[in-house]
PDB file of N, CA and C in Angstrom:
ATOM      1  N   MET A  14       6.882 -26.474 -31.967  1.00 46.00           N
ATOM      2  CA  MET A  14       6.015 -26.156 -31.450  1.00 46.00           C
ATOM      3  C   MET A  14       5.734 -25.807 -30.050  1.00 46.00           C
ATOM      4  N   LYS A  15       6.333 -27.233 -29.132  1.00 46.00           N
ATOM      5  CA  LYS A  15       6.426 -27.213 -27.657  1.00 46.00           C
ATOM      6  C   LYS A  15       6.887 -26.013 -26.861  1.00 46.00           C
ATOM      7  N   PHE A  16       8.073 -26.001 -27.364  1.00 43.00           N
ATOM      8  CA  PHE A  16       9.522 -25.773 -27.265  1.00 43.00           C
ATOM      9  C   PHE A  16       9.077 -23.835 -27.096  1.00 43.00           C
ATOM     10  N   MET A  17       8.361 -23.707 -28.247  1.00 43.00           N
ATOM     11  CA  MET A  17       7.876 -22.200 -29.269  1.00 43.00           C
ATOM     12  C   MET A  17       7.116 -21.691 -27.763  1.00 43.00           C
ATOM     13  N   PHE A  18       5.822 -22.733 -27.143  1.00 40.00           N
ATOM     14  CA  PHE A  18       4.929 -22.191 -25.949  1.00 40.00           C
ATOM     15  C   PHE A  18       5.631 -22.062 -24.694  1.00 40.00           C
ATOM     16  N   SER A  19       6.805 -23.115 -24.332  1.00 40.00           N
ATOM     17  CA  SER A  19       7.660 -22.893 -23.342  1.00 40.00           C
ATOM     18  C   SER A  19       8.052 -21.479 -23.294  1.00 40.00           C
ATOM     19  N   ILE A  20       8.909 -21.217 -23.996  1.00 41.00           N
ATOM     20  CA  ILE A  20       9.475 -19.882 -24.476  1.00 41.00           C
ATOM     21  C   ILE A  20       8.321 -18.899 -23.758  1.00 41.00           C
ATOM     22  N   ILE A  21       7.300 -18.547 -24.320  1.00 43.00           N
ATOM     23  CA  ILE A  21       6.487 -17.433 -24.551  1.00 43.00           C
ATOM     24  C   ILE A  21       5.947 -18.022 -23.137  1.00 43.00           C
ATOM     25  N   ALA A  22       5.513 -19.241 -22.479  1.00 38.00           N
ATOM     26  CA  ALA A  22       4.976 -19.274 -21.376  1.00 38.00           C
ATOM     27  C   ALA A  22       5.559 -18.689 -19.569  1.00 38.00           C
ATOM     28  N   VAL A  23       7.158 -19.141 -20.317  1.00 38.00           N
ATOM     29  CA  VAL A  23       8.598 -18.774 -19.374  1.00 38.00           C
ATOM     30  C   VAL A  23       8.484 -17.429 -19.029  1.00 38.00           C
ATOM     31  N   SER A  24       8.598 -16.964 -20.437  1.00 41.00           N
ATOM     32  CA  SER A  24       8.242 -15.026 -20.288  1.00 41.00           C
ATOM     33  C   SER A  24       7.833 -14.781 -19.721  1.00 41.00           C
ATOM     34  N   PHE A  25       6.399 -15.052 -19.779  1.00 38.00           N
ATOM     35  CA  PHE A  25       5.199 -14.464 -19.075  1.00 38.00           C
ATOM     36  C   PHE A  25       5.321 -14.451 -17.625  1.00 38.00           C
ATOM     37  N   LEU A  26       6.051 -15.841 -17.138  1.00 38.00           N
ATOM     38  CA  LEU A  26       6.011 -16.102 -15.729  1.00 38.00           C
ATOM     39  C   LEU A  26       6.736 -15.059 -15.595  1.00 38.00           C
ATOM     40  N   GLY A  27       8.088 -14.585 -16.147  1.00 41.00           N
ATOM     41  CA  GLY A  27       9.172 -13.871 -15.924  1.00 41.00           C
ATOM     42  C   GLY A  27       8.828 -12.118 -15.791  1.00 41.00           C
ATOM     43  N   LEU A  28       7.600 -12.692 -16.794  1.00 37.00           N
ATOM     44  CA  LEU A  28       7.157 -10.595 -16.530  1.00 37.00           C
ATOM     45  C   LEU A  28       6.475 -10.574 -15.488  1.00 37.00           C
ATOM     46  N   PHE A  29       5.384 -11.192 -15.126  1.00 37.00           N
ATOM     47  CA  PHE A  29       4.475 -11.383 -14.161  1.00 37.00           C
ATOM     48  C   PHE A  29       5.340 -11.403 -12.603  1.00 37.00           C
ATOM     49  N   THR A  30       6.331 -12.112 -12.682  1.00 37.00           N
ATOM     50  CA  THR A  30       7.152 -12.177 -11.199  1.00 37.00           C
ATOM     51  C   THR A  30       8.030 -10.760 -10.944  1.00 37.00           C
ATOM     52  N   ASN A  31       8.160 -10.324 -12.119  1.00 41.00           N
ATOM     53  CA  ASN A  31       9.119  -8.896 -12.254  1.00 41.00           C
ATOM     54  C   ASN A  31       8.298  -7.735 -11.499  1.00 41.00           C
ATOM     55  N   LEU A  32       7.065  -7.900 -12.133  1.00 39.00           N
ATOM     56  CA  LEU A  32       5.916  -7.056 -11.639  1.00 39.00           C
ATOM     57  C   LEU A  32       5.729  -7.185 -10.118  1.00 39.00           C
ATOM     58  N   GLN A  33       5.564  -8.265  -9.678  1.00 44.00           N
ATOM     59  CA  GLN A  33       5.115  -8.796  -8.481  1.00 44.00           C
ATOM     60  C   GLN A  33       6.650  -8.065  -7.623  1.00 44.00           C
ATOM     61  N   ALA A  34       7.664  -8.068  -8.205  1.00 47.00           N
ATOM     62  CA  ALA A  34       8.820  -7.661  -7.650  1.00 47.00           C
ATOM     63  C   ALA A  34       9.060  -6.127  -7.275  1.00 47.00           C
ATOM     64  N   ASN A  35       8.866  -5.706  -8.453  1.00 48.00           N
ATOM     65  CA  ASN A  35       8.592  -3.847  -8.584  1.00 48.00           C
ATOM     66  C   ASN A  35       7.859  -3.147  -7.424  1.00 48.00           C
ATOM     67  N   ALA A  36       6.175  -4.129  -7.627  1.00 55.00           N
ATOM     68  CA  ALA A  36       4.963  -3.585  -6.348  1.00 55.00           C
ATOM     69  C   ALA A  36       5.906  -3.650  -5.371  1.00 55.00           C
ATOM     70  N   GLY A  37       6.706  -4.863  -4.556  1.00 75.00           N
ATOM     71  CA  GLY A  37       6.974  -5.564  -3.321  1.00 75.00           C
ATOM     72  C   GLY A  37       7.688  -3.760  -3.245  1.00 75.00           C
ATOM     73  N   HIS A  38       8.920  -3.716  -4.270  1.00 85.00           N
ATOM     74  CA  HIS A  38      10.147  -2.950  -4.223  1.00 85.00           C
ATOM     75  C   HIS A  38       9.098  -1.521  -3.678  1.00 85.00           C
ATOM     76  N   HIS A  39       8.733  -0.729  -4.781  1.00 87.00           N
ATOM     77  CA  HIS A  39       7.917   0.418  -4.241  1.00 87.00           C
ATOM     78  C   HIS A  39       6.994   0.448  -2.819  1.00 87.00           C
ATOM     79  N   ALA A  40       6.420  -0.633  -2.388  1.00 89.00           N
ATOM     80  CA  ALA A  40       5.628  -0.791  -0.651  1.00 89.00           C
ATOM     81  C   ALA A  40       6.976  -0.684  -0.142  1.00 89.00           C
ATOM     82  N   ALA A  41       8.078  -1.315  -0.243  1.00 90.00           N
ATOM     83  CA  ALA A  41       8.907  -1.344   1.186  1.00 90.00           C
ATOM     84  C   ALA A  41       9.592   0.047   0.758  1.00 90.00           C
ATOM     85  N   GLU A  42       9.690   1.114  -0.056  1.00 93.00           N
ATOM     86  CA  GLU A  42      10.280   2.245  -0.320  1.00 93.00           C
ATOM     87  C   GLU A  42       9.517   3.196   0.170  1.00 93.00           C
ATOM     88  N   ALA A  43       7.822   3.067   0.262  1.00 93.00           N
ATOM     89  CA  ALA A  43       7.262   3.771   0.594  1.00 93.00           C
ATOM     90  C   ALA A  43       6.941   3.460   2.214  1.00 93.00           C
ATOM     91  N   LEU A  44       7.485   2.694   2.511  1.00 92.00           N
ATOM     92  CA  LEU A  44       7.999   2.295   4.041  1.00 92.00           C
ATOM     93  C   LEU A  44       9.094   2.663   4.615  1.00 92.00           C
ATOM     94  N   GLU A  45       9.571   3.241   3.698  1.00 93.00           N
ATOM     95  CA  GLU A  45      11.272   2.999   4.136  1.00 93.00           C
ATOM     96  C   GLU A  45      11.114   5.000   4.494  1.00 93.00           C
ATOM     97  N   HIS A  46      10.715   5.573   3.618  1.00 92.00           N
ATOM     98  CA  HIS A  46      10.013   7.039   3.496  1.00 92.00           C
ATOM     99  C   HIS A  46       9.161   7.923   4.417  1.00 92.00           C
ATOM    100  N   ALA A  47       8.205   6.662   4.469  1.00 93.00           N
ATOM    101  CA  ALA A  47       7.023   7.344   5.681  1.00 93.00           C
ATOM    102  C   ALA A  47       7.715   6.806   6.880  1.00 93.00           C
ATOM    103  N   GLY A  48       8.608   5.564   7.174  1.00 91.00           N
ATOM    104  CA  GLY A  48       9.477   5.660   8.496  1.00 91.00           C
ATOM    105  C   GLY A  48      10.346   7.287   8.893  1.00 91.00           C
ATOM    106  N   MET A  49      10.936   7.581   7.606  1.00 91.00           N
ATOM    107  CA  MET A  49      12.220   8.541   8.148  1.00 91.00           C
ATOM    108  C   MET A  49      10.727  10.285   8.031  1.00 91.00           C
ATOM    109  N   ALA A  50       9.749  10.171   7.325  1.00 91.00           N
ATOM    110  CA  ALA A  50       8.969  11.009   7.389  1.00 91.00           C
ATOM    111  C   ALA A  50       8.233  11.789   8.812  1.00 91.00           C
ATOM    112  N   GLN A  51       8.173  10.208   9.384  1.00 90.00           N
ATOM    113  CA  GLN A  51       7.519  10.172  10.781  1.00 90.00           C
ATOM    114  C   GLN A  51       8.486  10.786  11.789  1.00 90.00           C
ATOM    115  N   ALA A  52       9.938  10.230  11.575  1.00 90.00           N
ATOM    116  CA  ALA A  52      10.828  10.538  12.655  1.00 90.00           C
ATOM    117  C   ALA A  52      11.107  12.185  12.268  1.00 90.00           C
ATOM    118  N   HIS A  53      11.399  12.951  11.690  1.00 88.00           N
ATOM    119  CA  HIS A  53      11.238  14.086  10.646  1.00 88.00           C
ATOM    120  C   HIS A  53      10.579  14.973  11.706  1.00 88.00           C
ATOM    121  N   GLY A  54       9.050  14.367  11.231  1.00 89.00           N
ATOM    122  CA  GLY A  54       7.762  15.140  11.949  1.00 89.00           C
ATOM    123  C   GLY A  54       7.581  14.721  13.593  1.00 89.00           C
ATOM    124  N   GLU A  55       7.976  14.160  14.400  1.00 88.00           N
ATOM    125  CA  GLU A  55       8.225  13.774  15.552  1.00 88.00           C
ATOM    126  C   GLU A  55       9.279  14.966  15.996  1.00 88.00           C
ATOM    127  N   ASP A  56      10.389  15.237  15.352  1.00 90.00           N
ATOM    128  CA  ASP A  56      11.651  15.995  15.749  1.00 90.00           C
ATOM    129  C   ASP A  56      11.162  17.483  15.457  1.00 90.00           C
ATOM    130  N   GLY A  57       9.888  17.520  14.846  1.00 92.00           N
ATOM    131  CA  GLY A  57       9.485  19.351  14.598  1.00 92.00           C
ATOM    132  C   GLY A  57       9.642  19.658  12.946  1.00 92.00           C
ATOM    133  N   HIS A  58      10.706  18.726  12.556  1.00 92.00           N
ATOM    134  CA  HIS A  58      11.072  19.216  10.906  1.00 92.00           C
ATOM    135  C   HIS A  58      10.180  19.225   9.914  1.00 92.00           C
ATOM    136  N   ALA A  59       9.205  19.694   9.961  1.00 93.00           N
ATOM    137  CA  ALA A  59       7.818  19.586   8.598  1.00 93.00           C
ATOM    138  C   ALA A  59       8.377  19.728   7.813  1.00 93.00           C
ATOM    139  N   LYS A  60       9.588  20.632   6.952  1.00 95.00           N
ATOM    140  CA  LYS A  60       9.797  20.708   5.637  1.00 95.00           C
ATOM    141  C   LYS A  60      10.709  19.435   5.392  1.00 95.00           C
ATOM    142  N   VAL A  61      11.109  18.677   5.792  1.00 93.00           N
ATOM    143  CA  VAL A  61      11.753  17.554   5.710  1.00 93.00           C
ATOM    144  C   VAL A  61      11.156  16.651   5.895  1.00 93.00           C
ATOM    145  N   MET A  62      10.247  16.346   6.837  1.00 93.00           N
ATOM    146  CA  MET A  62       8.972  15.477   6.866  1.00 93.00           C
ATOM    147  C   MET A  62       8.038  15.267   5.432  1.00 93.00           C
ATOM    148  N   VAL A  63       7.803  16.476   5.025  1.00 96.00           N
ATOM    149  CA  VAL A  63       6.623  16.857   3.762  1.00 96.00           C
ATOM    150  C   VAL A  63       7.542  15.761   2.554  1.00 96.00           C
ATOM    151  N   GLN A  64       9.458  16.283   2.482  1.00 96.00           N
ATOM    152  CA  GLN A  64       9.692  15.783   1.385  1.00 96.00           C
ATOM    153  C   GLN A  64       9.755  14.045   1.873  1.00 96.00           C
ATOM    154  N   HIS A  65      10.203  13.209   2.669  1.00 94.00           N
ATOM    155  CA  HIS A  65       9.720  11.914   2.565  1.00 94.00           C
ATOM    156  C   HIS A  65       8.624  11.592   2.775  1.00 94.00           C
ATOM    157  N   ALA A  66       7.799  12.145   2.892  1.00 96.00           N
ATOM    158  CA  ALA A  66       6.363  12.366   3.100  1.00 96.00           C
ATOM    159  C   ALA A  66       5.388  11.916   1.370  1.00 96.00           C
ATOM    160  N   SER A  67       6.329  12.698   0.448  1.00 97.00           N
ATOM    161  CA  SER A  67       5.885  13.028  -0.993  1.00 97.00           C
ATOM    162  C   SER A  67       6.736  11.942  -1.553  1.00 97.00           C
ATOM    163  N   GLU A  68       7.947  11.489  -0.942  1.00 97.00           N
ATOM    164  CA  GLU A  68       8.129  10.574  -1.581  1.00 97.00           C
ATOM    165  C   GLU A  68       7.410   9.198  -1.542  1.00 97.00           C
ATOM    166  N   ALA A  69       7.631   9.127  -0.193  1.00 96.00           N
ATOM    167  CA  ALA A  69       6.541   7.717   0.228  1.00 96.00           C
ATOM    168  C   ALA A  69       5.525   7.620  -0.597  1.00 96.00           C
ATOM    169  N   LEU A  70       4.663   8.951  -0.652  1.00 97.00           N
ATOM    170  CA  LEU A  70       3.223   8.442  -1.451  1.00 97.00           C
ATOM    171  C   LEU A  70       3.554   8.341  -2.574  1.00 97.00           C
ATOM    172  N   LYS A  71       4.753   8.639  -3.632  1.00 97.00           N
ATOM    173  CA  LYS A  71       4.891   8.464  -4.932  1.00 97.00           C
ATOM    174  C   LYS A  71       5.107   6.401  -4.687  1.00 97.00           C
ATOM    175  N   HIS A  72       5.904   6.279  -3.596  1.00 94.00           N
ATOM    176  CA  HIS A  72       6.028   4.775  -4.091  1.00 94.00           C
ATOM    177  C   HIS A  72       4.375   4.089  -3.637  1.00 94.00           C
ATOM    178  N   ALA A  73       3.827   4.602  -2.630  1.00 94.00           N
ATOM    179  CA  ALA A  73       2.630   3.976  -2.581  1.00 94.00           C
ATOM    180  C   ALA A  73       1.934   3.909  -4.019  1.00 94.00           C
ATOM    181  N   LYS A  74       1.825   4.858  -4.417  1.00 93.00           N
ATOM    182  CA  LYS A  74       0.909   4.721  -5.588  1.00 93.00           C
ATOM    183  C   LYS A  74       1.457   4.305  -6.657  1.00 93.00           C
ATOM    184  N   GLU A  75       2.757   3.989  -7.159  1.00 92.00           N
ATOM    185  CA  GLU A  75       3.336   3.076  -7.671  1.00 92.00           C
ATOM    186  C   GLU A  75       3.139   1.607  -7.513  1.00 92.00           C
ATOM    187  N   ALA A  76       3.028   1.267  -6.370  1.00 89.00           N
ATOM    188  CA  ALA A  76       2.762  -0.271  -5.736  1.00 89.00           C
ATOM    189  C   ALA A  76       1.490  -0.421  -6.007  1.00 89.00           C
ATOM    190  N   ILE A  77       0.430   0.548  -5.675  1.00 87.00           N
ATOM    191  CA  ILE A  77      -1.311  -0.055  -6.434  1.00 87.00           C
ATOM    192  C   ILE A  77      -0.818  -0.078  -7.590  1.00 87.00           C
ATOM    193  N   LYS A  78      -0.303   0.813  -8.397  1.00 84.00           N
ATOM    194  CA  LYS A  78      -0.617   0.394 -10.234  1.00 84.00           C
ATOM    195  C   LYS A  78       0.036  -0.701 -10.285  1.00 84.00           C
ATOM    196  N   MET A  79       0.716  -0.932 -10.013  1.00 77.00           N
ATOM    197  CA  MET A  79       1.821  -2.544 -10.294  1.00 77.00           C
ATOM    198  C   MET A  79       1.030  -3.575  -9.727  1.00 77.00           C
ATOM    199  N   HIS A  80      -0.106  -3.585  -8.609  1.00 69.00           N
ATOM    200  CA  HIS A  80      -0.829  -4.802  -7.842  1.00 69.00           C
ATOM    201  C   HIS A  80      -2.045  -4.435  -8.046  1.00 69.00           C
ATOM    202  N   ALA A  81      -2.476  -5.541  -9.318  1.00 55.00           N
ATOM    203  CA  ALA A  81      -3.775  -5.676 -10.044  1.00 55.00           C
ATOM    204  C   ALA A  81      -5.095  -5.209  -8.719  1.00 55.00           C
ATOM    205  N   ASP A  82      -4.974  -6.039  -7.855  1.00 59.00           N
ATOM    206  CA  ASP A  82      -5.414  -6.181  -6.870  1.00 59.00           C
ATOM    207  C   ASP A  82      -5.283  -5.390  -5.537  1.00 59.00           C
ATOM    208  N   SER A  83      -4.895  -3.871  -5.968  1.00 57.00           N
ATOM    209  CA  SER A  83      -4.926  -3.025  -5.163  1.00 57.00           C
ATOM    210  C   SER A  83      -5.581  -3.450  -3.295  1.00 57.00           C
ATOM    211  N   ASN A  84      -5.359  -2.961  -2.493  1.00 81.00           N
ATOM    212  CA  ASN A  84      -6.124  -3.020  -1.169  1.00 81.00           C
ATOM    213  C   ASN A  84      -6.185  -2.492  -0.147  1.00 81.00           C
ATOM    214  N   ASP A  85      -7.318  -2.405   0.503  1.00 87.00           N
ATOM    215  CA  ASP A  85      -7.639  -1.372   1.120  1.00 87.00           C
ATOM    216  C   ASP A  85      -6.704  -0.620   2.153  1.00 87.00           C
ATOM    217  N   HIS A  86      -5.749  -1.538   2.399  1.00 90.00           N
ATOM    218  CA  HIS A  86      -4.516  -0.675   3.373  1.00 90.00           C
ATOM    219  C   HIS A  86      -3.676  -0.214   2.896  1.00 90.00           C
ATOM    220  N   MET A  87      -2.755  -0.192   1.556  1.00 92.00           N
ATOM    221  CA  MET A  87      -2.064   0.740   0.603  1.00 92.00           C
ATOM    222  C   MET A  87      -3.295   2.083   0.602  1.00 92.00           C
ATOM    223  N   ASN A  88      -4.232   1.892   0.394  1.00 93.00           N
ATOM    224  CA  ASN A  88      -5.321   3.313   0.584  1.00 93.00           C
ATOM    225  C   ASN A  88      -5.409   3.981   1.041  1.00 93.00           C
ATOM    226  N   GLU A  89      -5.843   3.367   1.835  1.00 95.00           N
ATOM    227  CA  GLU A  89      -5.745   3.999   3.526  1.00 95.00           C
ATOM    228  C   GLU A  89      -4.235   4.745   3.962  1.00 95.00           C
ATOM    229  N   GLY A  90      -3.116   3.922   3.629  1.00 95.00           N
ATOM    230  CA  GLY A  90      -1.942   4.236   3.702  1.00 95.00           C
ATOM    231  C   GLY A  90      -1.516   6.103   2.985  1.00 95.00           C
ATOM    232  N   ILE A  91      -2.210   5.550   1.849  1.00 96.00           N
ATOM    233  CA  ILE A  91      -1.802   7.006   1.073  1.00 96.00           C
ATOM    234  C   ILE A  91      -2.981   8.546   1.172  1.00 96.00           C
ATOM    235  N   LYS A  92      -4.127   7.652   1.853  1.00 98.00           N
ATOM    236  CA  LYS A  92      -4.743   8.982   2.314  1.00 98.00           C
ATOM    237  C   LYS A  92      -4.227   9.720   3.236  1.00 98.00           C
ATOM    238  N   HIS A  93      -3.254   8.717   4.271  1.00 97.00           N
ATOM    239  CA  HIS A  93      -2.533   9.530   5.413  1.00 97.00           C
ATOM    240  C   HIS A  93      -2.029  10.407   5.521  1.00 97.00           C
ATOM    241  N   LEU A  94      -0.797   9.670   4.293  1.00 97.00           N
ATOM    242  CA  LEU A  94       0.136  10.505   3.429  1.00 97.00           C
ATOM    243  C   LEU A  94      -0.350  11.940   3.363  1.00 97.00           C
ATOM    244  N   LYS A  95      -1.428  11.483   2.178  1.00 97.00           N
ATOM    245  CA  LYS A  95      -2.028  13.150   1.900  1.00 97.00           C
ATOM    246  C   LYS A  95      -2.140  13.925   2.972  1.00 97.00           C
ATOM    247  N   GLU A  96      -2.864  13.597   3.914  1.00 97.00           N
ATOM    248  CA  GLU A  96      -3.295  14.562   5.019  1.00 97.00           C
ATOM    249  C   GLU A  96      -1.856  15.039   5.593  1.00 97.00           C
ATOM    250  N   ALA A  97      -0.947  13.728   5.638  1.00 96.00           N
ATOM    251  CA  ALA A  97       0.409  13.963   6.539  1.00 96.00           C
ATOM    252  C   ALA A  97       0.996  15.159   6.027  1.00 96.00           C
ATOM    253  N   ILE A  98       1.192  15.600   4.111  1.00 97.00           N
ATOM    254  CA  ILE A  98       1.795  16.489   3.467  1.00 97.00           C
ATOM    255  C   ILE A  98       0.677  17.964   3.858  1.00 97.00           C
ATOM    256  N   VAL A  99      -0.554  17.425   3.761  1.00 97.00           N
ATOM    257  CA  VAL A  99      -1.355  19.041   3.897  1.00 97.00           C
ATOM    258  C   VAL A  99      -0.795  19.418   5.622  1.00 97.00           C
ATOM    259  N   HIS A 100      -0.610  18.476   6.454  1.00 96.00           N
ATOM    260  CA  HIS A 100      -0.573  19.548   7.575  1.00 96.00           C
ATOM    261  C   HIS A 100       1.028  19.725   7.852  1.00 96.00           C
ATOM    262  N   GLY A 101       1.863  18.833   7.427  1.00 95.00           N
ATOM    263  CA  GLY A 101       3.492  19.662   6.931  1.00 95.00           C
ATOM    264  C   GLY A 101       3.635  20.869   6.473  1.00 95.00           C
ATOM    265  N   LYS A 102       3.046  20.871   5.284  1.00 96.00           N
ATOM    266  CA  LYS A 102       2.907  21.967   4.619  1.00 96.00           C
ATOM    267  C   LYS A 102       2.700  23.711   5.537  1.00 96.00           C
ATOM    268  N   LYS A 103       1.662  23.256   6.261  1.00 96.00           N
ATOM    269  CA  LYS A 103       1.222  24.184   7.306  1.00 96.00           C
ATOM    270  C   LYS A 103       2.246  24.377   8.751  1.00 96.00           C
ATOM    271  N   GLY A 104       3.261  23.714   8.488  1.00 94.00           N
ATOM    272  CA  GLY A 104       3.820  23.670   9.912  1.00 94.00           C
ATOM    273  C   GLY A 104       3.340  23.119  11.181  1.00 94.00           C
ATOM    274  N   HIS A 105       2.426  21.842  10.980  1.00 93.00           N
ATOM    275  CA  HIS A 105       1.814  21.259  11.784  1.00 93.00           C
ATOM    276  C   HIS A 105       2.783  19.538  12.156  1.00 93.00           C
ATOM    277  N   ALA A 106       4.054  19.921  12.679  1.00 91.00           N
ATOM    278  CA  ALA A 106       4.688  18.072  12.783  1.00 91.00           C
ATOM    279  C   ALA A 106       4.307  17.801  13.345  1.00 91.00           C
ATOM    280  N   GLY A 107       3.435  17.999  14.442  1.00 91.00           N
ATOM    281  CA  GLY A 107       3.095  16.904  15.637  1.00 91.00           C
ATOM    282  C   GLY A 107       2.042  16.149  14.805  1.00 91.00           C
ATOM    283  N   VAL A 108       1.037  17.037  14.109  1.00 94.00           N
ATOM    284  CA  VAL A 108      -0.301  16.455  13.249  1.00 94.00           C
ATOM    285  C   VAL A 108       0.230  15.527  12.008  1.00 94.00           C
ATOM    286  N   ALA A 109       1.051  15.976  11.573  1.00 94.00           N
ATOM    287  CA  ALA A 109       1.613  15.041  10.499  1.00 94.00           C
ATOM    288  C   ALA A 109       2.399  13.911  10.760  1.00 94.00           C
ATOM    289  N   ALA A 110       2.874  14.215  11.803  1.00 92.00           N
ATOM    290  CA  ALA A 110       3.712  12.820  12.513  1.00 92.00           C
ATOM    291  C   ALA A 110       2.622  11.456  12.454  1.00 92.00           C
ATOM    292  N   LYS A 111       1.745  12.245  13.214  1.00 94.00           N
ATOM    293  CA  LYS A 111       0.336  11.262  13.623  1.00 94.00           C
ATOM    294  C   LYS A 111      -0.216  10.465  12.494  1.00 94.00           C
ATOM    295  N   HIS A 112      -0.459  11.509  11.189  1.00 96.00           N
ATOM    296  CA  HIS A 112      -0.802  10.692  10.180  1.00 96.00           C
ATOM    297  C   HIS A 112       0.375   9.827   9.499  1.00 96.00           C
ATOM    298  N   ILE A 113       1.273  10.336   9.460  1.00 94.00           N
ATOM    299  CA  ILE A 113       2.518   8.959   8.652  1.00 94.00           C
ATOM    300  C   ILE A 113       2.307   7.814   9.880  1.00 94.00           C
ATOM    301  N   GLN A 114       2.352   8.191  11.064  1.00 94.00           N
ATOM    302  CA  GLN A 114       2.228   7.272  11.767  1.00 94.00           C
ATOM    303  C   GLN A 114       1.468   5.831  11.423  1.00 94.00           C
ATOM    304  N   GLU A 115       0.221   6.549  11.476  1.00 96.00           N
ATOM    305  CA  GLU A 115      -0.886   5.309  10.719  1.00 96.00           C
ATOM    306  C   GLU A 115      -0.797   5.043   9.128  1.00 96.00           C
ATOM    307  N   ALA A 116      -0.211   6.242   8.371  1.00 95.00           N
ATOM    308  CA  ALA A 116       0.215   5.300   7.114  1.00 95.00           C
ATOM    309  C   ALA A 116       1.252   4.158   7.358  1.00 95.00           C
ATOM    310  N   ASN A 117       2.116   4.402   8.083  1.00 94.00           N
ATOM    311  CA  ASN A 117       3.022   3.496   8.732  1.00 94.00           C
ATOM    312  C   ASN A 117       2.636   2.083   8.945  1.00 94.00           C
ATOM    313  N   VAL A 118       1.395   2.034   9.675  1.00 94.00           N
ATOM    314  CA  VAL A 118       1.224   1.141   9.721  1.00 94.00           C
ATOM    315  C   VAL A 118       0.290   0.450   8.693  1.00 94.00           C
ATOM    316  N   HIS A 119      -1.304   0.940   7.963  1.00 93.00           N
ATOM    317  CA  HIS A 119      -1.511   0.554   6.845  1.00 93.00           C
ATOM    318  C   HIS A 119      -0.420   0.223   5.980  1.00 93.00           C
ATOM    319  N   ILE A 120       0.579   0.560   5.573  1.00 92.00           N
ATOM    320  CA  ILE A 120       1.764   0.175   4.324  1.00 92.00           C
ATOM    321  C   ILE A 120       2.347  -0.985   4.672  1.00 92.00           C
ATOM    322  N   ARG A 121       2.419  -1.168   5.812  1.00 90.00           N
ATOM    323  CA  ARG A 121       3.307  -2.347   6.868  1.00 90.00           C
ATOM    324  C   ARG A 121       1.551  -3.110   6.592  1.00 90.00           C
ATOM    325  N   GLN A 122       0.926  -3.338   6.741  1.00 90.00           N
ATOM    326  CA  GLN A 122      -0.178  -4.168   6.257  1.00 90.00           C
ATOM    327  C   GLN A 122      -0.587  -4.576   5.388  1.00 90.00           C
ATOM    328  N   SER A 123      -0.442  -3.944   4.101  1.00 86.00           N
ATOM    329  CA  SER A 123      -0.413  -3.989   3.024  1.00 86.00           C
ATOM    330  C   SER A 123       0.688  -4.826   2.446  1.00 86.00           C
ATOM    331  N   ILE A 124       1.880  -4.773   3.418  1.00 82.00           N
ATOM    332  CA  ILE A 124       3.001  -5.900   2.683  1.00 82.00           C
ATOM    333  C   ILE A 124       2.658  -6.988   3.129  1.00 82.00           C
ATOM    334  N   GLN A 125       2.299  -7.163   4.528  1.00 81.00           N
ATOM    335  CA  GLN A 125       1.917  -8.272   5.160  1.00 81.00           C
ATOM    336  C   GLN A 125       0.834  -9.162   4.612  1.00 81.00           C
ATOM    337  N   LYS A 126      -0.157  -8.539   3.968  1.00 65.00           N
ATOM    338  CA  LYS A 126      -1.091  -9.562   3.286  1.00 65.00           C
ATOM    339  C   LYS A 126      -1.133 -10.276   2.238  1.00 65.00           C
TER     340      LYS A 126
END
């Protein structure tokens, strides 16, 4: 009976660890794509910036889903990613890049939390 309990406990621990790792993976992916989006935005490549910002947004949302205690910084990062996408689609690469820069700051802070 103790053996069975140990197996169940280890299984739950492994599942929890895996969920934490996946949340970290998504946050790292969000940060990577946001960095690429910022670089393209600063270069005036609005279309490519929107593609990377959209990928960053997707990963940021997944990171929050996987983290039961979603934090304010990731939510703020998501807000700025959405704004960047709106401005990028209008061709306002400079304004979008500023929102991406803010998103980068908040996503990075959410990882360090």
